[in-house]
Coordinates of C-alpha atoms and ligand atoms in Angstrom, one line a residue:
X124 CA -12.0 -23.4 13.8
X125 CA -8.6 -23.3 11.7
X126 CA -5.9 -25.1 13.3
X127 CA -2.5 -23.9 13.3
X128 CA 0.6 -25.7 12.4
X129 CA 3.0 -25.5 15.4
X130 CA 6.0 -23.5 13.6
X131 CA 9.6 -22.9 15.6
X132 CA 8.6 -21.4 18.6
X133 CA 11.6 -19.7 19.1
X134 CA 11.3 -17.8 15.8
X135 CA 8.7 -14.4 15.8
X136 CA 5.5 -15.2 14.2
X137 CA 4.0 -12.5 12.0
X138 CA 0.6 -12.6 10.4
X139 CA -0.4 -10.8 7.9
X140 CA -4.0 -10.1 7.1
X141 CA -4.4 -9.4 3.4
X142 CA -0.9 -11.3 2.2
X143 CA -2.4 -11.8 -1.5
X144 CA -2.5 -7.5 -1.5
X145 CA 0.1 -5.6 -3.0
X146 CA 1.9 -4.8 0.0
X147 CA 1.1 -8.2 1.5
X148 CA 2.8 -10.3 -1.2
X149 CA 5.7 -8.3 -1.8
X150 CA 6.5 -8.9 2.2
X151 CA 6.1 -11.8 2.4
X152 CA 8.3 -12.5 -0.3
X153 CA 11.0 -10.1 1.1
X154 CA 10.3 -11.6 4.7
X155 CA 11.0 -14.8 4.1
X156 CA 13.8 -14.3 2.1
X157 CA 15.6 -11.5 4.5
X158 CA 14.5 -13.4 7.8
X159 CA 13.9 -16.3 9.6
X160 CA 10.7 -15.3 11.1
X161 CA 7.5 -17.8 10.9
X162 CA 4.6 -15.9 8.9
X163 CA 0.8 -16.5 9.0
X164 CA -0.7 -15.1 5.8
X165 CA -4.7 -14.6 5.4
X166 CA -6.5 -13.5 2.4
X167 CA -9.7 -14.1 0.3
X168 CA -7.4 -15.3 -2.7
X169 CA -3.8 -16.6 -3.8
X170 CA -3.0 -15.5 -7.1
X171 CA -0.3 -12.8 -6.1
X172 CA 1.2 -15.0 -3.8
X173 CA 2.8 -17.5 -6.6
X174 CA 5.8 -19.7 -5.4
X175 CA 5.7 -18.4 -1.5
X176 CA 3.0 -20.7 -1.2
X177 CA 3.9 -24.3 0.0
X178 CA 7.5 -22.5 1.2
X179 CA 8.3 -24.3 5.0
X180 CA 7.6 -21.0 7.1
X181 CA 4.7 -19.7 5.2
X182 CA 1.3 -20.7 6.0
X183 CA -1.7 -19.5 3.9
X184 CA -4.9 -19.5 5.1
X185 CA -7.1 -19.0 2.4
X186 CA -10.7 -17.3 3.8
X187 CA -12.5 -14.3 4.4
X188 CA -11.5 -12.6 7.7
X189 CA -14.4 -10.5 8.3
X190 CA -16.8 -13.3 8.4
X191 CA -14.0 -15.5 10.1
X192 CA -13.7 -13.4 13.2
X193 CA -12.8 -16.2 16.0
X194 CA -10.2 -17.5 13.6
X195 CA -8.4 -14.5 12.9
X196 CA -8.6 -13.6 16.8
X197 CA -7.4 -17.1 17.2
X198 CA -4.2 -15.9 14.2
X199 CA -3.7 -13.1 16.4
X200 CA -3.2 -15.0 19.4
X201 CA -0.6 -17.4 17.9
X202 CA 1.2 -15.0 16.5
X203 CA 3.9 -11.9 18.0
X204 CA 3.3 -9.2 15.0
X205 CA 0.2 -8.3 13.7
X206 CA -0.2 -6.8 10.2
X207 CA -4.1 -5.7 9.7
X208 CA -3.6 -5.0 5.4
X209 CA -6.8 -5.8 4.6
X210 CA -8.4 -2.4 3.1
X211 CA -9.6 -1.0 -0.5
X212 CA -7.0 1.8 -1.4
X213 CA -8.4 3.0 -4.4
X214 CA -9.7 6.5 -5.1
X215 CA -12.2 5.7 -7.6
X216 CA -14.1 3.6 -4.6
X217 CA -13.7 6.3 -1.9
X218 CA -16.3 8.2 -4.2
X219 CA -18.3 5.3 -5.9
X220 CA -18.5 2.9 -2.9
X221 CA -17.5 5.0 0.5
X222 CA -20.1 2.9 2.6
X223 CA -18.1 -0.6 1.5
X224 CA -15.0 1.2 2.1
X225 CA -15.8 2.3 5.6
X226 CA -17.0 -1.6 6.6
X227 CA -14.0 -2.8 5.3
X228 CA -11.2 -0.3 6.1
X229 CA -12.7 0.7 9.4
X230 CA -14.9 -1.6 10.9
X231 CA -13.1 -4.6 10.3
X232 CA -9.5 -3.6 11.3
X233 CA -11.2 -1.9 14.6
X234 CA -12.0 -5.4 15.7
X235 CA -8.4 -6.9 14.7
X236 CA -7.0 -3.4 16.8
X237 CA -9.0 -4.6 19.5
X238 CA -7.7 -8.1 19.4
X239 CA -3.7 -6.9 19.6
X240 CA -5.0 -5.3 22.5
X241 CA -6.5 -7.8 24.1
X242 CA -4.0 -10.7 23.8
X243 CA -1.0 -7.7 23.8
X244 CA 0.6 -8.0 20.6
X245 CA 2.2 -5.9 18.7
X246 CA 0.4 -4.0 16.1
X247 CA 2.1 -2.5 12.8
X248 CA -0.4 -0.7 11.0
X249 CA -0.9 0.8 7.5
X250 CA -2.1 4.7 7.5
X251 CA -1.7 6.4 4.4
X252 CA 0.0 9.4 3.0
X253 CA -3.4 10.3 2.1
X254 CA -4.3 11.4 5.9
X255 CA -2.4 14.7 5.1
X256 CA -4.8 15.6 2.6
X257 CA -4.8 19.0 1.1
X258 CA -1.5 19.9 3.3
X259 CA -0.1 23.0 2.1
X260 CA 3.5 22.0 3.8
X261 CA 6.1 21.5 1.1
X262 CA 6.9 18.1 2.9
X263 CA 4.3 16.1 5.0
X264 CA 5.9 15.8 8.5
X265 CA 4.4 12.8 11.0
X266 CA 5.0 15.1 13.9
X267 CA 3.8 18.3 12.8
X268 CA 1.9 18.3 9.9
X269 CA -1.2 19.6 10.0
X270 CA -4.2 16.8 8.5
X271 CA -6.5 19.3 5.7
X272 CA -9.6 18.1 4.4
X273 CA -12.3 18.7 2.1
X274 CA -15.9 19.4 3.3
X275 CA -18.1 16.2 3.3
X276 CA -20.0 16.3 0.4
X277 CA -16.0 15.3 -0.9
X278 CA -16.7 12.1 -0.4
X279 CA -12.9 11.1 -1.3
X280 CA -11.5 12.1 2.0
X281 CA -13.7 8.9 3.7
X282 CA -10.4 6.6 3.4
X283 CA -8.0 9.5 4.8
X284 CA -10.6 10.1 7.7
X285 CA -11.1 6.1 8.5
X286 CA -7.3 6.4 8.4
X287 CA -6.7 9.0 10.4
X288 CA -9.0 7.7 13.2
X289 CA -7.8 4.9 13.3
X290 CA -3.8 6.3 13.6
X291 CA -5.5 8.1 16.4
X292 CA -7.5 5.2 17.6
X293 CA -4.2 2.9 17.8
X294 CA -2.3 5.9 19.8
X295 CA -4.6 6.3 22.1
X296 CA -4.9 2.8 23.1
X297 CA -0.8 3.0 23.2
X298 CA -0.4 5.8 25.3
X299 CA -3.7 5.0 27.3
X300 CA -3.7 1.3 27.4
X301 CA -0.2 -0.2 26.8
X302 CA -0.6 -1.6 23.4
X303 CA 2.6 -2.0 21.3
X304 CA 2.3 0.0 17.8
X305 CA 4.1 1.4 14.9
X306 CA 1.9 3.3 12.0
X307 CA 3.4 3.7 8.5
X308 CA 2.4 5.3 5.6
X309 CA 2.8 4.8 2.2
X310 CA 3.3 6.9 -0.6
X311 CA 2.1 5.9 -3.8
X312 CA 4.1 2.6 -4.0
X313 CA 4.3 1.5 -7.6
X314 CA 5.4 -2.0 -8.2
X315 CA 4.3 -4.6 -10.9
X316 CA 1.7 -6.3 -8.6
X317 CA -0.3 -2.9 -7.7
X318 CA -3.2 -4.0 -10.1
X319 CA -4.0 -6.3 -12.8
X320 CA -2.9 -4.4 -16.0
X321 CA -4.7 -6.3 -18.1
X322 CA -8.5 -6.5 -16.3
X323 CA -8.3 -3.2 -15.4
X324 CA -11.7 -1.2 -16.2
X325 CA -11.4 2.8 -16.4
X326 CA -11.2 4.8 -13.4
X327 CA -10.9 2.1 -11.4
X328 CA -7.6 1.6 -10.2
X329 CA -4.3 3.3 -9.7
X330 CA -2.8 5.7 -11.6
X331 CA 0.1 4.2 -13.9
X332 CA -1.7 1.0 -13.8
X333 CA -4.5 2.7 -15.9
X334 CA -2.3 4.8 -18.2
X335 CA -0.3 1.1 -19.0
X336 CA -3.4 -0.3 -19.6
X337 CA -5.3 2.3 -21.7
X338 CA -1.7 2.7 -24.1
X339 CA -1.9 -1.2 -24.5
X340 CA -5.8 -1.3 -25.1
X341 CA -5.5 1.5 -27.4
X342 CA -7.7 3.8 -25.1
X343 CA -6.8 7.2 -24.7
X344 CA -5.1 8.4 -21.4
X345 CA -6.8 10.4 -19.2
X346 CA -5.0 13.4 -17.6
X347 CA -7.5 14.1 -14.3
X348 CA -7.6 18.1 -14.5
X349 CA -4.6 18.6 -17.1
X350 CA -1.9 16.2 -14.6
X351 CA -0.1 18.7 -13.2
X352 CA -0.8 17.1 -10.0
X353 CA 2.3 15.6 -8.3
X354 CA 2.6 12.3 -6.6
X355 CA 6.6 10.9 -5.5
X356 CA 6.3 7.6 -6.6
X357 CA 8.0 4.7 -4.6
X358 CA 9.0 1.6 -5.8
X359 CA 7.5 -1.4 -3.7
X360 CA 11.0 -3.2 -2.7
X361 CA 12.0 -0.1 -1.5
X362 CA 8.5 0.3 0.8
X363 CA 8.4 -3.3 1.9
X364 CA 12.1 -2.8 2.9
X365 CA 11.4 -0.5 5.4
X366 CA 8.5 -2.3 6.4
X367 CA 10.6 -5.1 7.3
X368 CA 12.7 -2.7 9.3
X369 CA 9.6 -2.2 11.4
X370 CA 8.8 -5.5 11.8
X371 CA 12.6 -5.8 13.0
X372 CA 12.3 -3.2 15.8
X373 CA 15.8 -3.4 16.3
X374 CA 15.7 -2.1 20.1
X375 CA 12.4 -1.1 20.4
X376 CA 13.4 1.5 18.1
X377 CA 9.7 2.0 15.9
X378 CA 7.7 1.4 19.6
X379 CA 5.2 4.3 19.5
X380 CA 6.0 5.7 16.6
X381 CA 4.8 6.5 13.1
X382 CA 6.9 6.8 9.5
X383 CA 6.4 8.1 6.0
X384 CA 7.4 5.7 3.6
X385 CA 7.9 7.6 0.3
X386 CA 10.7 8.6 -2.2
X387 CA 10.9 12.5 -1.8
X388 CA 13.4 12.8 -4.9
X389 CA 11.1 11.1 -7.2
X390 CA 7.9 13.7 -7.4
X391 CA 6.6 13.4 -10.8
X392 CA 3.2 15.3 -12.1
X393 CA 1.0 12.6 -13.4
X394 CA 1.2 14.6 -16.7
X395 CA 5.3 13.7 -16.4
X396 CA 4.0 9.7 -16.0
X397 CA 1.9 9.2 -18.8
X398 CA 4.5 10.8 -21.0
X399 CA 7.2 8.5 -19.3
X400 CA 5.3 6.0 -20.1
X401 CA 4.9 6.1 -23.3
X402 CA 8.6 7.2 -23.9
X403 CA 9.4 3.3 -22.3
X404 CA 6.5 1.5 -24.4
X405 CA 8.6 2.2 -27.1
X406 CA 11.5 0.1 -26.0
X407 CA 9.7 -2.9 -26.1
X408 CA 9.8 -3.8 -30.0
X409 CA 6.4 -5.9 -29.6
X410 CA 4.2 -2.7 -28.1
X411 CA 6.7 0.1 -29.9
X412 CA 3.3 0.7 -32.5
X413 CA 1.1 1.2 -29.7
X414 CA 3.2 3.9 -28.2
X415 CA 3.3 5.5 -31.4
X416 CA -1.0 5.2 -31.3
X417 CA -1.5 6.7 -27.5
X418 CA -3.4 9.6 -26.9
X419 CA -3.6 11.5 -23.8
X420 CA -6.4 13.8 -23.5
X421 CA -7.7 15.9 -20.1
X422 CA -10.7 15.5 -18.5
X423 CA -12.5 17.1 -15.7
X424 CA -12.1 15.1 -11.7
X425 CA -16.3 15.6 -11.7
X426 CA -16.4 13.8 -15.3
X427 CA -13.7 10.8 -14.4
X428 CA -14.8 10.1 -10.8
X429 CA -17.8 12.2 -10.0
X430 CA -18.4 15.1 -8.0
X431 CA -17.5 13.8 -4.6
X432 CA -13.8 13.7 -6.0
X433 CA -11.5 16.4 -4.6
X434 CA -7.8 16.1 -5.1
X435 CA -4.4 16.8 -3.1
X436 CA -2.2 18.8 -5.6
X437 CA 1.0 17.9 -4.2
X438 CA 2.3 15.0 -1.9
X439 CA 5.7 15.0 -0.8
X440 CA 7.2 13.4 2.3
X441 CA 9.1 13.8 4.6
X442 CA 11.8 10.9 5.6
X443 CA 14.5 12.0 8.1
X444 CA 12.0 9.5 10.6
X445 CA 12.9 6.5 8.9
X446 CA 16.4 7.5 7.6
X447 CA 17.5 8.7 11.3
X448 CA 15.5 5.8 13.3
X449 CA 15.3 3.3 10.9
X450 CA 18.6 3.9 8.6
X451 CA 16.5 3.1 5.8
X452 CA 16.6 5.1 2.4
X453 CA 14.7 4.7 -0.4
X454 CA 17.2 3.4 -3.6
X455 CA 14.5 3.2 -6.9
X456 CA 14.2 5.9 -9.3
X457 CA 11.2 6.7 -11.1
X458 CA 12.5 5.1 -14.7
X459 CA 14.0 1.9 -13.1
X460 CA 10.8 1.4 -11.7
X461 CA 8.7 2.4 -14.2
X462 CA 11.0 -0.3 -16.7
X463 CA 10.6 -3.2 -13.8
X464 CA 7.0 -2.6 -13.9
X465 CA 6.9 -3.2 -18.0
X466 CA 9.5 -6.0 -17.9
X467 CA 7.0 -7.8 -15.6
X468 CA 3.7 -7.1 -17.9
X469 CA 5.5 -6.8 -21.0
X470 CA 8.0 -9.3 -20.9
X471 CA 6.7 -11.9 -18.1
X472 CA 10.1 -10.6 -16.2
X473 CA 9.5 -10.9 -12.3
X474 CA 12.2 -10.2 -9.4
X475 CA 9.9 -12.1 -6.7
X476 CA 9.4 -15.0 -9.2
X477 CA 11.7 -17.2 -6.6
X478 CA 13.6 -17.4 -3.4
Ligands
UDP779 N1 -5.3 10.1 -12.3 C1 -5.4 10.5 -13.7 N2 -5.9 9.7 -14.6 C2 -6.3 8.4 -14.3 C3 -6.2 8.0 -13.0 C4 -5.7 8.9 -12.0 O1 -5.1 11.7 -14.0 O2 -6.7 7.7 -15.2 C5 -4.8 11.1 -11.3 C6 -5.6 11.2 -10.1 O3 -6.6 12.3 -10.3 C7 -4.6 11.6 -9.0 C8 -3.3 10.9 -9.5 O4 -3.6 10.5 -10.8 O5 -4.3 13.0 -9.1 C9 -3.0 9.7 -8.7 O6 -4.1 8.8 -8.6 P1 -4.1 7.4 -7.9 O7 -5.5 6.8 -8.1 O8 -3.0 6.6 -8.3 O9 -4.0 7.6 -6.3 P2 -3.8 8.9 -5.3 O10 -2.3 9.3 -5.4 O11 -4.7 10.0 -5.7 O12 -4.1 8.3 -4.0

């Protein structure tokens, strides 16, 4: 059994399951520097977390949480927030690998739900923008929205459905059952730690993460069905910002509830990003010759990811939830993050380098 170092008692404890992940590290880093709070951090590896590890109110346990079950129900106990982020959020492996993504993103966080339950702590969980789906709406409402997808045989929608029964799970056992919750969603955070640039194989990670990767490998870009479909990009500070607003809870105030986080003005076709892309590869003088080389070319969603892909044309959200509740607004736009992202690959530039 892992023992726990006795931290400030007086100061909330939050764990975080999945701290080396793309949303883990970047709160933890904006954590401790925005708030005194004590903060467990689990994950299979480190190499995200750089110089947070070692810091005085971090500690890092370094193991597998699904085969570590009394240790992380132990976590759970010793701790006041609960952050289940463990979870593969990639397309390509809702349709390649949907059985491995139901064990993980379902099974395993079921457990960890039960546990907050259990030993009553609060739960702030990660849906997804993608449990809207196919949504005709022009924006995606939490309250109203209607939840649209495909027929099975589509096997993408496997991570929205897990998602979405498990949003429904976590309000049932808060209505029913008295646990404490807040659901958020995300929509499509972009940030220089989303996925490694440079290892990245095709179709198998986000989307700007493989366009900046196949214009510095000299690969051609891949446009899924001609790009005109539209994501609103979000820049990570800005999504772990309000994240730490939930954690906050100032008076109760996220208690029961859920929030899109998502950057409504920025909604960019993914056609719009690879061009946008290229355009800033040429202001770095030492990649400038392989913006000049990139080729995008369009190919078919059954061809890129198989024929269990099915897309969501447009996904826009709405905010007023967190702006009216939470004050919070997001304050990136799509270049400025797009040119953080570069400085960080291109130029070794990082804002979360130190605190
Ligand atoms: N996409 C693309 N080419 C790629 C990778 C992705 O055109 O090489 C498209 C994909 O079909 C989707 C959009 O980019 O419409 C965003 O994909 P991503 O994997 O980032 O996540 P999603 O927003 O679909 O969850």
């Amino acid at each position: 059994m892992i023992e726990f170092r006795t931290m400030n008692s007086e100061k909330k404890r939050i764990l975080i399951l999945g701290a080396n992940g793309f949303i883990g590290s970047s709160l933890v880093w904006k954590l401790l520097k925005e708030t005194d709070y004590e903060i467990t951090g689990v994950d299979l590896s480190d190499n995200k977390l750089g110089c947070v590890l070692g810091r005085e109110r971090f500690e890092f346990f370094k193991m597998d949480a699904i085969k570590n079950k009394a240790d992380i129900e132990e976590a759970v106990k010793n701790s006041d927030v609960v952050l289940p982020l463990i979870a593969v959020a990639t397309p390509a492996l809702y349709v390649k690998d949907p059985v491995r993504v139901y064990n993980l993103d379902f099974e395993s966080n079921v457990d960890v739900i039960r546990m907050c339950l259990k030993h009553k702590k609060r739960v702030v969980f990660p849906s997804t923008s993608e449990v809207y789906g196919m949504c005709p709406d022009e924006a995606f409402d939490e309250y109203s929205s209607t939840l649209v997808l495909g027929p099975i045989e589509k096997e993408r929608w496997i991570y929205s459905c897990i998602k979405q029964m498990l949003d429904r799970l976590i309000w049932a056992y808060g209505n029913h059952e008295g646990l404490q919750f807040t659901l958020f969603r995300p929509f499509n955070f972009i940030g220089p730690r989303l996925d490694d640039i440079r290892a990245t194989k095709e179709g198998s990670s986000r989307v700007i993460t493989q366009f900046a990767h196949n214009i510095l490998n000299g690969k051609p870009i891949k446009l899924v069905n001609g790009g005109l479909q539209k994501r609103c990009f979000t820049y990570i500070d800005d999504g772990v910002e309000c994240i730490v607003k939930i954690i906050q809870n100032k008076d109760g105030c996220a208690d029961g509830r859920i929030f899109n986080i998502g950057n409504p003005d920025e909604e960019h076709s993914v056609k719009e990003l690879a061009e946008v892309l290229v355009e800033s590869f040429r202001q770095y003088p030492d990649y400038a010759a392989l913006a000049e080389k990139a080729v995008i070319e369009t190919v078919s969603g059954d061809e890129y990811y198989g024929a269990g892909y099915q897309d969501a044309q447009r996904r826009v959200p709405s905010i007023g939830q967190a702006k009216n509740i939470l004050g919070w607004t997001p304050k990136t736009d799509f270049k400025t993050s797009i040119k953080k992202i570069l400085d960080y690959h291109l130029l070794g530039k990082d804002d979360e380098a130190c605190l």
